């Protein structure tokens, strides 16, 4: 049985403790913590329990724990999962869900919509029921800091390679994920 989405259940990020948007606070944290690369993923808490309701955060660097930058990575990963599965899940009990096409994707400009087709809708050989693992990796960010005559600190940033990685999960005869 599919739960019916409730009005107000899909909480806006502006009502949360962290904005979930990459903003100047994130930039300042990245510079202060001297983060030059990062990794973030949500994994099943227990691979033997397929319907386990919780996810385990795995991230690097560890000193980003409890930061706005980590919250931004969490929100980006959740959006990645919503877009790749085509389903948006509420963070509030009873955890209602709705198709991403209902609001999330429709809010995007037309030119972006073709890039956020769920895995099951793509014509790349995937079958409905296939399980994919997605995660985000940020490659090494190079930057240079210099002080000008007016005591201004200036940062010059190089390219920041961002990658969305994917892996088709495989199961054995007992329907246990093969790592």
PDB file of C-alpha atoms in Angstrom:
ATOM      1  CA  UNK A   1       0.000   0.000   0.000  1.00  0.00           C
ATOM      2  CA  UNK A   2       1.396   3.403  -0.982  1.00  0.00           C
ATOM      3  CA  UNK A   3       1.102   6.079   1.730  1.00  0.00           C
ATOM      4  CA  UNK A   4      -0.615   9.269   0.619  1.00  0.00           C
ATOM      5  CA  UNK A   5       1.594  12.377   0.875  1.00  0.00           C
ATOM      6  CA  UNK A   6       0.374  14.732   3.582  1.00  0.00           C
ATOM      7  CA  UNK A   7       0.358  18.526   3.161  1.00  0.00           C
ATOM      8  CA  UNK A   8       3.373  20.097   4.844  1.00  0.00           C
ATOM      9  CA  UNK A   9       5.165  16.787   5.308  1.00  0.00           C
ATOM     10  CA  UNK A  10       7.846  17.594   2.756  1.00  0.00           C
ATOM     11  CA  UNK A  11       9.763  20.051   4.886  1.00  0.00           C
ATOM     12  CA  UNK A  12      11.521  22.954   3.225  1.00  0.00           C
ATOM     13  CA  UNK A  13      15.252  23.124   3.912  1.00  0.00           C
ATOM     14  CA  UNK A  14      14.917  26.727   5.130  1.00  0.00           C
ATOM     15  CA  UNK A  15      13.137  25.399   8.231  1.00  0.00           C
ATOM     16  CA  UNK A  16      15.983  23.037   9.093  1.00  0.00           C
ATOM     17  CA  UNK A  17      18.981  23.769  11.299  1.00  0.00           C
ATOM     18  CA  UNK A  18      21.319  23.848   8.289  1.00  0.00           C
ATOM     19  CA  UNK A  19      20.214  25.320   5.007  1.00  0.00           C
ATOM     20  CA  UNK A  20      21.409  22.346   2.972  1.00  0.00           C
ATOM     21  CA  UNK A  21      22.592  24.744   0.286  1.00  0.00           C
ATOM     22  CA  UNK A  22      26.231  25.248  -0.590  1.00  0.00           C
ATOM     23  CA  UNK A  23      26.757  28.782   0.633  1.00  0.00           C
ATOM     24  CA  UNK A  24      29.424  31.081   2.045  1.00  0.00           C
ATOM     25  CA  UNK A  25      29.265  29.285   5.413  1.00  0.00           C
ATOM     26  CA  UNK A  26      30.330  26.091   3.611  1.00  0.00           C
ATOM     27  CA  UNK A  27      33.142  27.904   1.807  1.00  0.00           C
ATOM     28  CA  UNK A  28      34.424  29.349   5.095  1.00  0.00           C
ATOM     29  CA  UNK A  29      34.235  25.930   6.785  1.00  0.00           C
ATOM     30  CA  UNK A  30      36.093  24.284   3.905  1.00  0.00           C
ATOM     31  CA  UNK A  31      38.854  26.892   4.168  1.00  0.00           C
ATOM     32  CA  UNK A  32      38.992  26.838   7.979  1.00  0.00           C
ATOM     33  CA  UNK A  33      39.140  23.026   8.117  1.00  0.00           C
ATOM     34  CA  UNK A  34      41.581  22.967   5.174  1.00  0.00           C
ATOM     35  CA  UNK A  35      39.410  20.486   3.270  1.00  0.00           C
ATOM     36  CA  UNK A  36      40.881  19.788  -0.158  1.00  0.00           C
ATOM     37  CA  UNK A  37      38.719  16.774  -1.073  1.00  0.00           C
ATOM     38  CA  UNK A  38      35.662  15.004   0.305  1.00  0.00           C
ATOM     39  CA  UNK A  39      33.620  11.838   0.064  1.00  0.00           C
ATOM     40  CA  UNK A  40      30.048  11.177   1.183  1.00  0.00           C
ATOM     41  CA  UNK A  41      27.618   8.285   0.892  1.00  0.00           C
ATOM     42  CA  UNK A  42      24.643   6.817   2.696  1.00  0.00           C
ATOM     43  CA  UNK A  43      24.872   3.037   3.052  1.00  0.00           C
ATOM     44  CA  UNK A  44      22.452   0.458   4.343  1.00  0.00           C
ATOM     45  CA  UNK A  45      23.031   0.061   8.073  1.00  0.00           C
ATOM     46  CA  UNK A  46      22.801  -3.727   7.708  1.00  0.00           C
ATOM     47  CA  UNK A  47      23.242  -5.366   4.287  1.00  0.00           C
ATOM     48  CA  UNK A  48      21.537  -8.550   5.541  1.00  0.00           C
ATOM     49  CA  UNK A  49      18.328  -6.640   6.341  1.00  0.00           C
ATOM     50  CA  UNK A  50      17.002  -5.366   2.994  1.00  0.00           C
ATOM     51  CA  UNK A  51      14.160  -3.331   4.511  1.00  0.00           C
ATOM     52  CA  UNK A  52      16.223  -1.682   7.247  1.00  0.00           C
ATOM     53  CA  UNK A  53      14.794   1.856   7.568  1.00  0.00           C
ATOM     54  CA  UNK A  54      18.035   3.647   8.454  1.00  0.00           C
ATOM     55  CA  UNK A  55      21.112   4.647   6.507  1.00  0.00           C
ATOM     56  CA  UNK A  56      24.672   4.949   7.771  1.00  0.00           C
ATOM     57  CA  UNK A  57      26.635   8.082   6.836  1.00  0.00           C
ATOM     58  CA  UNK A  58      30.153   7.464   5.567  1.00  0.00           C
ATOM     59  CA  UNK A  59      32.180  10.573   4.882  1.00  0.00           C
ATOM     60  CA  UNK A  60      35.641  12.057   4.667  1.00  0.00           C
ATOM     61  CA  UNK A  61      37.268  14.096   6.039  1.00  0.00           C
ATOM     62  CA  UNK A  62      36.221  13.118   9.546  1.00  0.00           C
ATOM     63  CA  UNK A  63      36.833  16.649  10.882  1.00  0.00           C
ATOM     64  CA  UNK A  64      33.762  17.813   8.926  1.00  0.00           C
ATOM     65  CA  UNK A  65      31.518  16.040  11.465  1.00  0.00           C
ATOM     66  CA  UNK A  66      28.645  18.271  12.684  1.00  0.00           C
ATOM     67  CA  UNK A  67      29.427  21.012  10.151  1.00  0.00           C
ATOM     68  CA  UNK A  68      27.187  22.844   7.702  1.00  0.00           C
ATOM     69  CA  UNK A  69      29.393  21.405   4.937  1.00  0.00           C
ATOM     70  CA  UNK A  70      28.530  17.843   6.039  1.00  0.00           C
ATOM     71  CA  UNK A  71      24.826  18.777   6.153  1.00  0.00           C
ATOM     72  CA  UNK A  72      25.184  20.092   2.588  1.00  0.00           C
ATOM     73  CA  UNK A  73      26.739  16.788   1.517  1.00  0.00           C
ATOM     74  CA  UNK A  74      23.873  14.897   3.184  1.00  0.00           C
ATOM     75  CA  UNK A  75      21.251  16.988   1.370  1.00  0.00           C
ATOM     76  CA  UNK A  76      23.073  16.581  -1.957  1.00  0.00           C
ATOM     77  CA  UNK A  77      23.238  12.807  -1.459  1.00  0.00           C
ATOM     78  CA  UNK A  78      19.557  12.629  -0.565  1.00  0.00           C
ATOM     79  CA  UNK A  79      18.665  14.645  -3.686  1.00  0.00           C
ATOM     80  CA  UNK A  80      20.845  12.305  -5.738  1.00  0.00           C
ATOM     81  CA  UNK A  81      18.930   9.322  -4.361  1.00  0.00           C
ATOM     82  CA  UNK A  82      15.550  10.984  -4.939  1.00  0.00           C
ATOM     83  CA  UNK A  83      16.418  11.858  -8.535  1.00  0.00           C
ATOM     84  CA  UNK A  84      17.987   8.488  -9.354  1.00  0.00           C
ATOM     85  CA  UNK A  85      15.053   6.486  -7.963  1.00  0.00           C
ATOM     86  CA  UNK A  86      12.297   8.873  -9.047  1.00  0.00           C
ATOM     87  CA  UNK A  87      10.883   8.913  -5.497  1.00  0.00           C
ATOM     88  CA  UNK A  88      11.021  11.727  -2.920  1.00  0.00           C
ATOM     89  CA  UNK A  89      10.735  10.613   0.728  1.00  0.00           C
ATOM     90  CA  UNK A  90       9.597  12.851   3.571  1.00  0.00           C
ATOM     91  CA  UNK A  91      11.930  13.251   6.547  1.00  0.00           C
ATOM     92  CA  UNK A  92       8.913  13.334   8.883  1.00  0.00           C
ATOM     93  CA  UNK A  93       6.895  10.397  10.179  1.00  0.00           C
ATOM     94  CA  UNK A  94       5.021   8.598   8.588  1.00  0.00           C
ATOM     95  CA  UNK A  95       7.715   9.067   5.878  1.00  0.00           C
ATOM     96  CA  UNK A  96       5.313   9.649   3.023  1.00  0.00           C
ATOM     97  CA  UNK A  97       6.673   9.553  -0.474  1.00  0.00           C
ATOM     98  CA  UNK A  98       5.747  10.912  -3.879  1.00  0.00           C
ATOM     99  CA  UNK A  99       7.156  10.774  -7.405  1.00  0.00           C
ATOM    100  CA  UNK A 100       9.936  13.331  -7.949  1.00  0.00           C
ATOM    101  CA  UNK A 101       8.145  14.378 -11.148  1.00  0.00           C
ATOM    102  CA  UNK A 102       5.294  15.706  -8.991  1.00  0.00           C
ATOM    103  CA  UNK A 103       7.254  18.693  -7.641  1.00  0.00           C
ATOM    104  CA  UNK A 104      11.034  18.287  -7.430  1.00  0.00           C
ATOM    105  CA  UNK A 105      11.758  17.716 -11.130  1.00  0.00           C
ATOM    106  CA  UNK A 106       9.004  20.058 -12.330  1.00  0.00           C
ATOM    107  CA  UNK A 107      10.675  22.906 -10.422  1.00  0.00           C
ATOM    108  CA  UNK A 108      13.794  22.522 -12.582  1.00  0.00           C
ATOM    109  CA  UNK A 109      14.332  24.387 -15.847  1.00  0.00           C
ATOM    110  CA  UNK A 110      13.300  22.315 -18.891  1.00  0.00           C
ATOM    111  CA  UNK A 111      16.912  22.008 -20.070  1.00  0.00           C
ATOM    112  CA  UNK A 112      17.869  20.196 -16.821  1.00  0.00           C
ATOM    113  CA  UNK A 113      14.920  17.800 -16.677  1.00  0.00           C
ATOM    114  CA  UNK A 114      16.376  15.454 -19.294  1.00  0.00           C
ATOM    115  CA  UNK A 115      19.461  14.949 -17.101  1.00  0.00           C
ATOM    116  CA  UNK A 116      17.540  13.831 -14.012  1.00  0.00           C
ATOM    117  CA  UNK A 117      15.641  10.853 -15.360  1.00  0.00           C
ATOM    118  CA  UNK A 118      15.343   8.074 -12.782  1.00  0.00           C
ATOM    119  CA  UNK A 119      17.441   4.946 -13.305  1.00  0.00           C
ATOM    120  CA  UNK A 120      14.405   2.790 -14.101  1.00  0.00           C
ATOM    121  CA  UNK A 121      13.294   5.197 -16.881  1.00  0.00           C
ATOM    122  CA  UNK A 122      16.671   5.324 -18.651  1.00  0.00           C
ATOM    123  CA  UNK A 123      17.267   3.387 -21.823  1.00  0.00           C
ATOM    124  CA  UNK A 124      20.703   2.102 -20.803  1.00  0.00           C
ATOM    125  CA  UNK A 125      19.976  -1.578 -20.281  1.00  0.00           C
ATOM    126  CA  UNK A 126      18.894  -1.272 -16.641  1.00  0.00           C
ATOM    127  CA  UNK A 127      15.874  -3.289 -15.665  1.00  0.00           C
ATOM    128  CA  UNK A 128      13.154  -2.323 -13.205  1.00  0.00           C
ATOM    129  CA  UNK A 129      14.165  -3.906  -9.922  1.00  0.00           C
ATOM    130  CA  UNK A 130      17.899  -3.412 -10.486  1.00  0.00           C
ATOM    131  CA  UNK A 131      19.530  -1.799  -7.479  1.00  0.00           C
ATOM    132  CA  UNK A 132      22.201   0.820  -7.982  1.00  0.00           C
ATOM    133  CA  UNK A 133      24.492   2.380  -5.429  1.00  0.00           C
ATOM    134  CA  UNK A 134      25.234   6.079  -5.950  1.00  0.00           C
ATOM    135  CA  UNK A 135      27.720   8.315  -4.189  1.00  0.00           C
ATOM    136  CA  UNK A 136      29.379  11.685  -4.643  1.00  0.00           C
ATOM    137  CA  UNK A 137      33.126  12.283  -4.690  1.00  0.00           C
ATOM    138  CA  UNK A 138      34.826  15.640  -4.735  1.00  0.00           C
ATOM    139  CA  UNK A 139      38.328  15.491  -6.175  1.00  0.00           C
ATOM    140  CA  UNK A 140      41.222  17.543  -4.910  1.00  0.00           C
ATOM    141  CA  UNK A 141      40.576  21.280  -4.796  1.00  0.00           C
ATOM    142  CA  UNK A 142      43.660  23.402  -5.207  1.00  0.00           C
ATOM    143  CA  UNK A 143      43.680  26.956  -3.950  1.00  0.00           C
ATOM    144  CA  UNK A 144      46.133  29.678  -3.131  1.00  0.00           C
ATOM    145  CA  UNK A 145      45.754  32.249  -0.354  1.00  0.00           C
ATOM    146  CA  UNK A 146      47.484  35.630  -0.425  1.00  0.00           C
ATOM    147  CA  UNK A 147      47.282  38.820   1.610  1.00  0.00           C
ATOM    148  CA  UNK A 148      47.070  42.156  -0.201  1.00  0.00           C
ATOM    149  CA  UNK A 149      48.390  45.492   1.021  1.00  0.00           C
ATOM    150  CA  UNK A 150      45.026  46.386   2.556  1.00  0.00           C
ATOM    151  CA  UNK A 151      45.060  43.307   4.829  1.00  0.00           C
ATOM    152  CA  UNK A 152      42.607  41.537   2.537  1.00  0.00           C
ATOM    153  CA  UNK A 153      42.893  37.790   2.282  1.00  0.00           C
ATOM    154  CA  UNK A 154      42.358  36.612  -1.294  1.00  0.00           C
ATOM    155  CA  UNK A 155      41.769  33.006  -2.319  1.00  0.00           C
ATOM    156  CA  UNK A 156      42.230  31.789  -5.886  1.00  0.00           C
ATOM    157  CA  UNK A 157      40.586  28.438  -6.586  1.00  0.00           C
ATOM    158  CA  UNK A 158      41.480  25.865  -9.215  1.00  0.00           C
ATOM    159  CA  UNK A 159      39.016  23.450 -10.789  1.00  0.00           C
ATOM    160  CA  UNK A 160      37.051  21.266  -8.396  1.00  0.00           C
ATOM    161  CA  UNK A 161      36.274  17.920 -10.010  1.00  0.00           C
ATOM    162  CA  UNK A 162      32.928  16.557  -8.795  1.00  0.00           C
ATOM    163  CA  UNK A 163      31.813  13.050  -9.715  1.00  0.00           C
ATOM    164  CA  UNK A 164      28.617  11.109  -9.203  1.00  0.00           C
ATOM    165  CA  UNK A 165      29.655   7.474  -9.116  1.00  0.00           C
ATOM    166  CA  UNK A 166      27.392   4.490  -9.555  1.00  0.00           C
ATOM    167  CA  UNK A 167      27.619   0.737  -9.140  1.00  0.00           C
ATOM    168  CA  UNK A 168      25.024  -1.892 -10.066  1.00  0.00           C
ATOM    169  CA  UNK A 169      24.528  -4.056  -6.979  1.00  0.00           C
ATOM    170  CA  UNK A 170      24.659  -7.811  -7.447  1.00  0.00           C
ATOM    171  CA  UNK A 171      22.841 -10.394  -5.360  1.00  0.00           C
ATOM    172  CA  UNK A 172      23.590 -14.058  -4.713  1.00  0.00           C
ATOM    173  CA  UNK A 173      21.012 -16.897  -4.737  1.00  0.00           C
ATOM    174  CA  UNK A 174      19.914 -16.011  -1.167  1.00  0.00           C
ATOM    175  CA  UNK A 175      19.236 -12.405  -2.299  1.00  0.00           C
ATOM    176  CA  UNK A 176      22.168 -11.101  -0.259  1.00  0.00           C
ATOM    177  CA  UNK A 177      24.162  -8.220  -1.728  1.00  0.00           C
ATOM    178  CA  UNK A 178      27.580  -9.286  -2.963  1.00  0.00           C
ATOM    179  CA  UNK A 179      29.981  -6.532  -1.990  1.00  0.00           C
TER     180      UNK A 179
END
